[in-house]
Coordinates of C-alpha atoms (C1' of nucleotides) in Angstrom, one line a residue:
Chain A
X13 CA -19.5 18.3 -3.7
X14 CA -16.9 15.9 -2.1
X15 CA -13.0 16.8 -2.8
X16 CA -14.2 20.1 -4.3
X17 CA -14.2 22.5 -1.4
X18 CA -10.7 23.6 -1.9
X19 CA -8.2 25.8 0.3
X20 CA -9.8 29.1 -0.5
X21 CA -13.4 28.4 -0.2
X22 CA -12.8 27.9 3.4
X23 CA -10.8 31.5 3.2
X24 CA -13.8 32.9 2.0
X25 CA -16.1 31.0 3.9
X26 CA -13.6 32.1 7.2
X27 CA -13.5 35.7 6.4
X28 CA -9.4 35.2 6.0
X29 CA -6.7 34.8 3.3
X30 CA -5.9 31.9 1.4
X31 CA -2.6 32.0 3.0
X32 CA -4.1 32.0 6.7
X33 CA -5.8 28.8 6.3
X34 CA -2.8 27.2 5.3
X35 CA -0.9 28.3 8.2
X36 CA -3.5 26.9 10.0
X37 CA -3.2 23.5 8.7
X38 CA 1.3 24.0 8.9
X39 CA 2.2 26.2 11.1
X40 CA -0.7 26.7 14.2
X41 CA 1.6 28.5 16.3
X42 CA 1.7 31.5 13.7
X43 CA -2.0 32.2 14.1
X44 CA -3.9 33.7 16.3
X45 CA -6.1 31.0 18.7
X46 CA -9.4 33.1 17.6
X47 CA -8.4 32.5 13.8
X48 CA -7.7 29.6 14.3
X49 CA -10.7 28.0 16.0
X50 CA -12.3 30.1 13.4
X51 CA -11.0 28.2 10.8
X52 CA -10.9 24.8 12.1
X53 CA -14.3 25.4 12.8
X54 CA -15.3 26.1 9.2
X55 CA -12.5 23.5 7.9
X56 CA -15.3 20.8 9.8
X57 CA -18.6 22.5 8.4
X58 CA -17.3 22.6 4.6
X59 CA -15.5 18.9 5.1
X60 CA -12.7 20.3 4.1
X61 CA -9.7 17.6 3.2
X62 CA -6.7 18.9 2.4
X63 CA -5.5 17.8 -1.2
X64 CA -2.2 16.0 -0.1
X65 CA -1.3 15.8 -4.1
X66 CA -0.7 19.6 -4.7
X67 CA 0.5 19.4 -1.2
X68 CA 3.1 17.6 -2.1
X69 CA 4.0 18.8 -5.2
X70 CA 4.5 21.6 -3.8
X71 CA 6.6 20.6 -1.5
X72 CA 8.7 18.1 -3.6
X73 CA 7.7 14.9 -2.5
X74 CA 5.7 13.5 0.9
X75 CA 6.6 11.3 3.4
X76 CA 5.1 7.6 2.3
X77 CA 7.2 4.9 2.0
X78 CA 6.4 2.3 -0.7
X79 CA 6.9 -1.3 0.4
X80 CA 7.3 -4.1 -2.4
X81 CA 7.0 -8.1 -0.9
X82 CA 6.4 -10.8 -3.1
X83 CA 3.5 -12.5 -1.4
X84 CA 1.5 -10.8 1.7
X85 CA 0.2 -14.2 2.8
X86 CA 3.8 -15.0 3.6
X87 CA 4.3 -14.8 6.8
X88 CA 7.5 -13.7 7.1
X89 CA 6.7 -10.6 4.6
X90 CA 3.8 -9.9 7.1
X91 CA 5.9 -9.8 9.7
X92 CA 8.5 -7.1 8.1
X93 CA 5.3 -5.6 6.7
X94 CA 4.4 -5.0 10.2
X95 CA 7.6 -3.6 12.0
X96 CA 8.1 -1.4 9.3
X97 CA 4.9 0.5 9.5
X98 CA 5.5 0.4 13.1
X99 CA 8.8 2.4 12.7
X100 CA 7.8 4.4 10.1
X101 CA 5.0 5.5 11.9
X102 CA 7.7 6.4 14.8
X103 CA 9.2 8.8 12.0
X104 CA 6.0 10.4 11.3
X105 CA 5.5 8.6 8.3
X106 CA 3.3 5.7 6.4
X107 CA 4.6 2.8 4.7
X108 CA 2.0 1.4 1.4
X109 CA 2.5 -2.0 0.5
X110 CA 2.1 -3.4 -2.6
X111 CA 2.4 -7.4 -3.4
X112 CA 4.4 -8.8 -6.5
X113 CA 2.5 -11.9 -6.3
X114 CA 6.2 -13.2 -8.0
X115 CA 5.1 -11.4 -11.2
X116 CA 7.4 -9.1 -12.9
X117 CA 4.9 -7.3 -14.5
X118 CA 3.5 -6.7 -11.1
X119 CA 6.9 -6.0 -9.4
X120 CA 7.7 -3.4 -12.2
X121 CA 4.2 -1.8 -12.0
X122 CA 4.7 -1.0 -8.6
X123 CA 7.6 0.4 -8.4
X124 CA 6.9 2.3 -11.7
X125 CA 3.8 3.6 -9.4
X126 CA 5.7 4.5 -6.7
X127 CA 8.2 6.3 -8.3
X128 CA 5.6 8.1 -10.0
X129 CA 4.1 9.1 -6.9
X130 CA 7.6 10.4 -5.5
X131 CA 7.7 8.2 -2.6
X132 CA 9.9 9.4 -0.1
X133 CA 12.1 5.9 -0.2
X134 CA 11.0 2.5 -1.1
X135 CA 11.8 -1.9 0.7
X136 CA 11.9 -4.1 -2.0
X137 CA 11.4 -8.3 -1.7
X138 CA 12.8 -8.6 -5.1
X139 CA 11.4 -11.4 -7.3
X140 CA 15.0 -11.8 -8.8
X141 CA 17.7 -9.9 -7.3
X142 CA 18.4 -5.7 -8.3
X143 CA 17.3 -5.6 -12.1
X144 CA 18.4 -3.1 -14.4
X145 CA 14.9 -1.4 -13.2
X146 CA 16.0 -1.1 -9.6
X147 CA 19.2 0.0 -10.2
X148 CA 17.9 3.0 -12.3
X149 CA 15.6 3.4 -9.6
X150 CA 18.5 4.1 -7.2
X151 CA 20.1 6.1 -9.5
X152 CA 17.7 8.4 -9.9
X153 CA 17.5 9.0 -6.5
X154 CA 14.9 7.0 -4.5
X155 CA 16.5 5.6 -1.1
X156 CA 16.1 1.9 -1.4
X157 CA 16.6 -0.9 1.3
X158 CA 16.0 -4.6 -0.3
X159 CA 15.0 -8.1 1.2
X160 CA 16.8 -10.7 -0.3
X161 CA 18.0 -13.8 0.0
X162 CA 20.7 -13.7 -2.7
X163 CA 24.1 -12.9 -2.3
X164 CA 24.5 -10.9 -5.5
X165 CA 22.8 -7.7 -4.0
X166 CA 26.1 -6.1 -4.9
X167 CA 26.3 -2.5 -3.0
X168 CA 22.8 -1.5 -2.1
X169 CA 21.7 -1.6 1.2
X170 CA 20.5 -5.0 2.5
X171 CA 18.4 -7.1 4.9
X172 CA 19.0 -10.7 4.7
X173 CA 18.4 -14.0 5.8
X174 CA 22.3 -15.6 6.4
X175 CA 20.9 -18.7 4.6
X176 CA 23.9 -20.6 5.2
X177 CA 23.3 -20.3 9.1
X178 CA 19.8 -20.7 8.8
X179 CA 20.1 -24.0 7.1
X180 CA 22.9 -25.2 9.2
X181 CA 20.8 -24.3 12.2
X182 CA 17.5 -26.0 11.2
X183 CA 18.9 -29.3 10.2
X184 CA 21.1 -29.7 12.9
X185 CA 18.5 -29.2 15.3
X186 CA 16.4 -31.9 12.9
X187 CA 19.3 -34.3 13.6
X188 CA 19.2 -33.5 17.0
X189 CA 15.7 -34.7 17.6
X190 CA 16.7 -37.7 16.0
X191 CA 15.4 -37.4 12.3
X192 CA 17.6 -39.5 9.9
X193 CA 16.0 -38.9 6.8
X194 CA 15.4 -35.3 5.9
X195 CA 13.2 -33.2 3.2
X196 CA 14.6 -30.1 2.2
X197 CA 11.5 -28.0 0.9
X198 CA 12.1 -24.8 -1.1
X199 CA 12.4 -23.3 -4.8
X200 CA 14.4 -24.0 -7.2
X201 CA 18.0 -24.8 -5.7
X202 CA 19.9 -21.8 -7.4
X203 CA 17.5 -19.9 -5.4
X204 CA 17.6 -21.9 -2.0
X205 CA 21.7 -22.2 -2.7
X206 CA 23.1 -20.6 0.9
X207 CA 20.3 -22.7 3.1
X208 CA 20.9 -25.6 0.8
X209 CA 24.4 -25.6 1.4
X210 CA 23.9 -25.1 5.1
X211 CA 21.8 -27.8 5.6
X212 CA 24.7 -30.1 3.8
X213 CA 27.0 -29.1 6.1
X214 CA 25.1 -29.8 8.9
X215 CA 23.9 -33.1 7.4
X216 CA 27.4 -34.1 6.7
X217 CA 28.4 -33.9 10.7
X218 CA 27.1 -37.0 11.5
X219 CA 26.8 -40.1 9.9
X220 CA 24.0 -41.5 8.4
X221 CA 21.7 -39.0 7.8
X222 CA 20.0 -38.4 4.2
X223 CA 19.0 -35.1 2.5
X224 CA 16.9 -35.0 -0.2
X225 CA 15.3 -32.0 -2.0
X226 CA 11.7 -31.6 -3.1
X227 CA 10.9 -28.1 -5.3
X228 CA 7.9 -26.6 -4.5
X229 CA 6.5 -24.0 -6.7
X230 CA 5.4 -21.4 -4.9
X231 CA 6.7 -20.2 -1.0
X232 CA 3.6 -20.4 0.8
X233 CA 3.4 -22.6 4.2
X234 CA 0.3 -24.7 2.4
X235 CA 2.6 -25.7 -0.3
X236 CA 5.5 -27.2 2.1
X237 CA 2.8 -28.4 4.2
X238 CA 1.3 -30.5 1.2
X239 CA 4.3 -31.8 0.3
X240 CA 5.2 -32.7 3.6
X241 CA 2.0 -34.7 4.2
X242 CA 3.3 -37.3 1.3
X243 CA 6.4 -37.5 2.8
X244 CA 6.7 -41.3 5.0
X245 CA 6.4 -40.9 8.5
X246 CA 6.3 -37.2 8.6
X247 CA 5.4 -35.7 11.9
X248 CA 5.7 -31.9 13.5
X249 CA 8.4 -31.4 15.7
X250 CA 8.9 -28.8 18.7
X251 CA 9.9 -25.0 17.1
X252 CA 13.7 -24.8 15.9
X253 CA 15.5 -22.4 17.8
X254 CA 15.3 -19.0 17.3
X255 CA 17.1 -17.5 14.0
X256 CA 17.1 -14.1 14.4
X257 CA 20.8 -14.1 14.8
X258 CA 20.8 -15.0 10.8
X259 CA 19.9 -11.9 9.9
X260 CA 22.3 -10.0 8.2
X261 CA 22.5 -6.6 7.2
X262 CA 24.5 -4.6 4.7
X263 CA 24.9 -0.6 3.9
X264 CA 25.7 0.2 0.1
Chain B
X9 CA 19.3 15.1 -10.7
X10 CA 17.1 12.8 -9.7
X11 CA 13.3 13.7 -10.4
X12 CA 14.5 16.8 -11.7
X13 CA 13.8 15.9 -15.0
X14 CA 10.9 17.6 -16.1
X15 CA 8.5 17.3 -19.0
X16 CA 10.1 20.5 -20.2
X17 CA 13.9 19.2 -20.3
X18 CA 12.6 16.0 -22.2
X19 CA 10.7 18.7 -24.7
X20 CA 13.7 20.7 -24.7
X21 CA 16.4 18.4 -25.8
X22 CA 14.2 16.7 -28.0
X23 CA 13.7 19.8 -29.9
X24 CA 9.7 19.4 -29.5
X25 CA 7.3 21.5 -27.7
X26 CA 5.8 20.3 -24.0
X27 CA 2.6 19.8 -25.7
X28 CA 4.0 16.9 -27.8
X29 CA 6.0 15.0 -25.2
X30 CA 2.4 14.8 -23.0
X31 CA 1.1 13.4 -25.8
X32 CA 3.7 11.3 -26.3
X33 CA 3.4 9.7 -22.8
X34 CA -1.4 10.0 -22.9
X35 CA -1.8 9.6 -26.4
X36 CA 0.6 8.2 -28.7
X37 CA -1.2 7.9 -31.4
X38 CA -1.7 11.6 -32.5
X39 CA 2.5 12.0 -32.5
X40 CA 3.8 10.8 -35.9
X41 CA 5.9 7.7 -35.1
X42 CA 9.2 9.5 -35.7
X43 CA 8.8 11.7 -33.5
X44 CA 7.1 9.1 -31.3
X45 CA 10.6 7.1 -31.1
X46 CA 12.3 10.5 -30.5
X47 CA 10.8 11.5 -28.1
X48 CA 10.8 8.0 -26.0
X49 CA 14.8 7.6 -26.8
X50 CA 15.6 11.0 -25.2
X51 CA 13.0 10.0 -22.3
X52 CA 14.6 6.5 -21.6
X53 CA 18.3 9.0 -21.9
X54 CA 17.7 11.5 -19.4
X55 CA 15.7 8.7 -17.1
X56 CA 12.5 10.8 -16.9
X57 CA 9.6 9.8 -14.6
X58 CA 6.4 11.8 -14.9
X59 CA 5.5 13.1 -11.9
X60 CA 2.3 11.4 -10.8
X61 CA 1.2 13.8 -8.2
X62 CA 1.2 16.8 -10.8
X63 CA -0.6 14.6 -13.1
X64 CA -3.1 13.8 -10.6
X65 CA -3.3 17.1 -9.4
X66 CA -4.6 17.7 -12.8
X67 CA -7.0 15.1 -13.7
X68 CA -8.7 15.2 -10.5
X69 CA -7.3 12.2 -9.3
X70 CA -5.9 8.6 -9.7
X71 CA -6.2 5.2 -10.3
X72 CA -5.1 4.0 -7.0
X73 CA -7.5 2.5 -4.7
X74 CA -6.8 2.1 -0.6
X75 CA -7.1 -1.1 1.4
X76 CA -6.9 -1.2 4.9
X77 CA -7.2 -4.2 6.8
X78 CA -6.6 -5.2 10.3
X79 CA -3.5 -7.2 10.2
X80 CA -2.0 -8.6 6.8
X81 CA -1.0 -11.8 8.6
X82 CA -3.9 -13.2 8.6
X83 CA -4.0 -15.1 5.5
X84 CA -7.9 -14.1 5.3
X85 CA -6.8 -10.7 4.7
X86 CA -3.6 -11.7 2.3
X87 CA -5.7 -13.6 0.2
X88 CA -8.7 -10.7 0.1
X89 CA -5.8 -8.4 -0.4
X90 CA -4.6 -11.1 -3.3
X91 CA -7.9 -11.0 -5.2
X92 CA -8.1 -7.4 -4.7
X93 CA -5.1 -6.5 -6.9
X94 CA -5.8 -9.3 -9.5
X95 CA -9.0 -7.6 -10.0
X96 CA -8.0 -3.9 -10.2
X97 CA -4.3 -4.7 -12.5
X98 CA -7.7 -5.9 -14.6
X99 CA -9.1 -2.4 -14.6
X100 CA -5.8 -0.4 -15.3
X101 CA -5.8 0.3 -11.3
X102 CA -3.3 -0.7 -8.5
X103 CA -4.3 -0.9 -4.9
X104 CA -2.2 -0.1 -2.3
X105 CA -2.5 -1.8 1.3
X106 CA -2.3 -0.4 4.8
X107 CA -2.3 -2.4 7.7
X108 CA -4.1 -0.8 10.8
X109 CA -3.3 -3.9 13.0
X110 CA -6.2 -3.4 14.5
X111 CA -5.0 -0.1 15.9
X112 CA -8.2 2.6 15.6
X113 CA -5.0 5.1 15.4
X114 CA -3.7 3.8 12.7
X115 CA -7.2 2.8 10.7
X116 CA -7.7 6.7 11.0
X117 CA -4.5 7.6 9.9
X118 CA -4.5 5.7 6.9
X119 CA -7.9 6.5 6.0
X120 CA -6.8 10.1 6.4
X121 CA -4.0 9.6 4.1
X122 CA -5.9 7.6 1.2
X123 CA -8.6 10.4 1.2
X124 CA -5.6 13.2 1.1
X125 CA -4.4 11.4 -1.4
X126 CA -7.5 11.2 -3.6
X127 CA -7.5 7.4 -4.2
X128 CA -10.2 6.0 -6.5
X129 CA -11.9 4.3 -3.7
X130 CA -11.4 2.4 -0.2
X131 CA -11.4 -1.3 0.6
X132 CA -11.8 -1.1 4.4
X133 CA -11.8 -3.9 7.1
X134 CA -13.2 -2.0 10.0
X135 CA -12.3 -2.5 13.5
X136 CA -15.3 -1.6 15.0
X137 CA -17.9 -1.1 12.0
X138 CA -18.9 1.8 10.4
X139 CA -17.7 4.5 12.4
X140 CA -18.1 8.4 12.1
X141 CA -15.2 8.9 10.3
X142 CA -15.7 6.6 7.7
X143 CA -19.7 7.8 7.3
X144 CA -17.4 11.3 6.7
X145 CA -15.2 9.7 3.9
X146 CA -18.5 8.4 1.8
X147 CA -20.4 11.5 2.4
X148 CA -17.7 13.7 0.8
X149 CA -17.7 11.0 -2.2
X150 CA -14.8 8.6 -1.7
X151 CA -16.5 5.1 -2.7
X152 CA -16.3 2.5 -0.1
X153 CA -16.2 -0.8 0.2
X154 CA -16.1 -2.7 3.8
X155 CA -15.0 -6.1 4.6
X156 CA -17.0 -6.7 8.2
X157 CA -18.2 -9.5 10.3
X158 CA -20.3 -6.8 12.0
X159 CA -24.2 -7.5 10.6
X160 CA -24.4 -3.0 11.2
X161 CA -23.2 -2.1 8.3
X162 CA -26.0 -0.3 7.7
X163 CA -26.2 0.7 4.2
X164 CA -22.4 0.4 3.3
X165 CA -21.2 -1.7 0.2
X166 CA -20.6 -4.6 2.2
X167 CA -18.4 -8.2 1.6
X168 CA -18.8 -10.2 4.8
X169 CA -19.0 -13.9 6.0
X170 CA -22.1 -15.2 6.8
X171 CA -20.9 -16.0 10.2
X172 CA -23.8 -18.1 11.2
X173 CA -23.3 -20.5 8.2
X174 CA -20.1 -20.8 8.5
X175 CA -20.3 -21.8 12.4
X176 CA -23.0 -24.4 11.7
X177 CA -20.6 -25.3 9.1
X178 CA -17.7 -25.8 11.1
X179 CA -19.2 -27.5 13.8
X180 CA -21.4 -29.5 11.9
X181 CA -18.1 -31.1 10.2
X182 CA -16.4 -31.6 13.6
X183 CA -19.4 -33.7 15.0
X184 CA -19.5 -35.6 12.0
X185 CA -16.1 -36.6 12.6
X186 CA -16.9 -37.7 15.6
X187 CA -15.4 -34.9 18.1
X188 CA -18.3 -34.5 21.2
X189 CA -16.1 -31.8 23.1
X190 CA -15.4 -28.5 20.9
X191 CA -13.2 -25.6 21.9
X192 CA -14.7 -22.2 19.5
X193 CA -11.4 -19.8 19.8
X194 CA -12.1 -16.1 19.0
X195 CA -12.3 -12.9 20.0
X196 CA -14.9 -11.8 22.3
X197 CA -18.3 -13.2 21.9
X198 CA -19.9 -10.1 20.6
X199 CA -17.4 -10.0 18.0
X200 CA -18.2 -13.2 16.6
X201 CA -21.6 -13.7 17.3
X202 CA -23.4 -14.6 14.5
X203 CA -20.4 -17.9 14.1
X204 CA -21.2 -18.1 17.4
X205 CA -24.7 -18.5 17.2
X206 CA -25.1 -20.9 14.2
X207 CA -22.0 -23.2 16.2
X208 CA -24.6 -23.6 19.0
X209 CA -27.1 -23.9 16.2
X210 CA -24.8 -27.5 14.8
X211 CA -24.2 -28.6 18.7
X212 CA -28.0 -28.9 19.5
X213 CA -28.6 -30.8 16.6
X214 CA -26.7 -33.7 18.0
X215 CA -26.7 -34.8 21.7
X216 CA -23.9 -35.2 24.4
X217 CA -22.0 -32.2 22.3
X218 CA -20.3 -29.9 24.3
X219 CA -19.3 -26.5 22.9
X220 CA -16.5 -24.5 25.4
X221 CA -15.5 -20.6 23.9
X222 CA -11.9 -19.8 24.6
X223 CA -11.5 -16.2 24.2
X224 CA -8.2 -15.4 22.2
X225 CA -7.0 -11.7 22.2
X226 CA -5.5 -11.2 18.7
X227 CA -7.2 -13.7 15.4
X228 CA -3.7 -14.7 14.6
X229 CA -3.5 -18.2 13.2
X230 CA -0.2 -19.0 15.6
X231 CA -2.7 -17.6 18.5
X232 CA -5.0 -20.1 17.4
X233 CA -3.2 -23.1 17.8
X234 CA -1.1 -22.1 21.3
X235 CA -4.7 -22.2 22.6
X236 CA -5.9 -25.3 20.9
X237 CA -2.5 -26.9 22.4
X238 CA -3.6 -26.7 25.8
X239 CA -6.6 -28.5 25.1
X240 CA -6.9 -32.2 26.1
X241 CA -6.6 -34.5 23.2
X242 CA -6.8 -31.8 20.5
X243 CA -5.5 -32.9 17.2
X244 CA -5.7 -31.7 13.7
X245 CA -8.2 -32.9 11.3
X246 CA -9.1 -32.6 7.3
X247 CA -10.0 -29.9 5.9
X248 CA -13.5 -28.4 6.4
X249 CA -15.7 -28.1 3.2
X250 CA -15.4 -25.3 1.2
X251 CA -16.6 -22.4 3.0
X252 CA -16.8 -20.3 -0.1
X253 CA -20.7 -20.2 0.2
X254 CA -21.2 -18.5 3.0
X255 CA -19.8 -15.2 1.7
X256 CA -22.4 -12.0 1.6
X257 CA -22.8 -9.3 -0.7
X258 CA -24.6 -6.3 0.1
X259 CA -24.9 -2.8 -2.0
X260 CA -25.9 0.1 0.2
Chain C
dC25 C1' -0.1 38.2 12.9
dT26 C1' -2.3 38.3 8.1
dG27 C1' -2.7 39.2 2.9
dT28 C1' -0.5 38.8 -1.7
dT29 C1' 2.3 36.7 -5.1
dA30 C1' 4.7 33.2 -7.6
dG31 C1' 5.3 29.0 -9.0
dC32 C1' 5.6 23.1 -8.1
dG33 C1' 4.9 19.7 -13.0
dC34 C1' 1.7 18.4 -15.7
dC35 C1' -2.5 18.1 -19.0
dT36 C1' -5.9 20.1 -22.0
dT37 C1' -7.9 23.3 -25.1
dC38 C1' -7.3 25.9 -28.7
dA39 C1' -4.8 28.0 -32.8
dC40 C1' -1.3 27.0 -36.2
Chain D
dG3 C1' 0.6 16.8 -36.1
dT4 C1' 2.5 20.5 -33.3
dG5 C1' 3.1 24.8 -30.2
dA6 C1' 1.6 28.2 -26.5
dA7 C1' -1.2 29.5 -22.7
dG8 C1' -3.9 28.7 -18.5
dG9 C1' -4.7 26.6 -14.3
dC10 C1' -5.3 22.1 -10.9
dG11 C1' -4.6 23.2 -5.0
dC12 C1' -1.3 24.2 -2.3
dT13 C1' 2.9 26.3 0.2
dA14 C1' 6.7 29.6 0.8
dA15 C1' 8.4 33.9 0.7
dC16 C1' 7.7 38.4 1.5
dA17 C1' 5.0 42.8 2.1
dG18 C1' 1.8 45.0 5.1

DNA sequence: CTGTTAGCGCCTTCAC
DNA sequence: GTGAAGGCGCTAACAG
């Protein structure tokens, strides 16, 4: 009784064609305002919901994004999470959002899914750069964007952090406020390499001050926060200026 | 030439019949392993992706289940939204998020597009309980699951906080530690009444306790602690104890 | 303006 | 084990 009430009982049901009912669920301005409150009517007493799968199969693909972060409780993926449904929405579209969790398996599995499903263009975090899998993916013909922080992105289109800035910025401003001694807290350093070097450079502009590195595991504010509690005389400082001019962007 | 590979070409050039490449891809073990290996060569060759929606359409629906929640920064949501996924990848399912951001617009829209969609079922975090809509989406058969704070659920398949445990709870820890002067940040009262209610229940128990509410518009964590900054000697303390008990289960 | 027709791509049931 | 036919629910073209 629930997704069964299909296209054509409401025709029936209405006293129209088949074809009518869709036009009043397209194209409203083709249809006659007594057919079509008519229909509508009907439509709400047989809890009609239009199957958007044949829908668009029919039509070739629909207009839902897929959205690929590797963590949701990050912050900063929360954040992109959030504008882009925002502009999506502005284009008359939905963004989906699936988390990686920093598994393959699970980054594959969703954009396997999504490709399945004929999303209409998909914003990948990648766990480790374009993989053989992504580039097929763009291949084939699915619009990409990806979030990285790597370098080796090669031509496909882009959103970065400039890590090299960022770093640069954030330990300057640590030097700034006095600090001497310095934790750098991140992933492995091949994957950290831009803000590490950043933060070298910046560390190397004045004298006497110490950079060390401390790998944490995972990317989650607890993590750096737990790690910075057995750090000696570790204390908050005021926010670092803005870095939204690190961004970068790139069109492939 | 993008997802214009069909079932048919793959059949085609692999000198079988359509029949046999479906089986290929639902039941491999009724094809004869040379073909089998075949069949998945010229598949990986001509990069074909069944199309999920035609599949779906068939069947009668997916395995995809829809989660909306009110904001996917709040790490109360990323970590539901965590658990979620670990438990379905269990089941052969995936679950896709949507973030209504605590826009009734958007709640409705995605709710509309999971149920056009023909997901498997719905995780929903309401933003104002049960409303019409949703009573629609379980009457026509969608199965639903709701995240609330809200005690009128009425007879939904509910996952909530026992908000009056967890406010004793809170409080109870703060006067142990000595603080006599507690700020509660939240929404509005009615919203959070039950943590309300058992905080109130904690302050009585010990006297000279004051307990102020500090009415914060959105349940962002950064919101949070601008407020708490304003507060005369506010500082951070451990950890409360695990708060895991006071979740709630209810199957309506 | 409304009705009819022909598939979208796939899966399943039955013969072979 | 494999092949052919029918239809899932809908939309896009036309014909009326």
């Amino acid at each position: 009784m629930a997704g069964s009430v299909g296209i054509r009982d409401v025709a029936a049901r209405a006293g129209v064609s088949i074809g009518t009912v869709s036009n009043v669920l397209n194209k409203p301005d083709l249809v006659s305002e007594e057919t079509l409150i008519k229909v509508q009517r009907v439509i709400d007493e047989l809890g009609f919901v239009r199957n958007d799968l044949a829908r668009q199969l029919k039509m070739g693909g629909g207009t839902t994004f897929g959205m690929i972060v590797l963590n949701v409780a990050n912050p900063f993926f929360a954040e992109l999470a959030h504008a882009s449904e925002t502009a999506a929405e502005q284009l008359g579209c939905t963004v989906v959002l699936g988390s990686s969790d920093q598994l393959p398996r699970r980054e594959e599995r969703y954009i396997d899914l999504f490709e399945e499903q004929r999303v209409r263009g998909m914003l990948i975090a990648p766990l480790d750069g374009p993989t053989a899998r992504i580039r097929r993916l763009r291949e084939r013909g699915t619009p990409l964007v990806l979030f990285s922080n790597h370098r080796d992105t090669g031509d496909f289109c882009t959103v970065a952090m400039d890590g090299d800035a960022g770093g640069y910025l954030a330990v300057s401003h640590l030097v700034e406020q006095g600090r001497r001694h310095i934790a750098f807290l991140g992933g492995p350093l091949h994957q950290v390499q831009d803000r590490w070097t950043g933060a070298m450079r910046a560390c190397a502009e004045t004298s006497g001050v110490k950079l060390s590195h401390i790998d944490t595991a995972d990317q989650t504010i607890a993590d750096g926060r737990a790690a910075g509690s057995g750090w000696p005389d570790c204390r908050r400082i005021g926010p670092t200026p803005s870095s939204r001019r690190t961004i970068c962007l790139r069109s492939g």
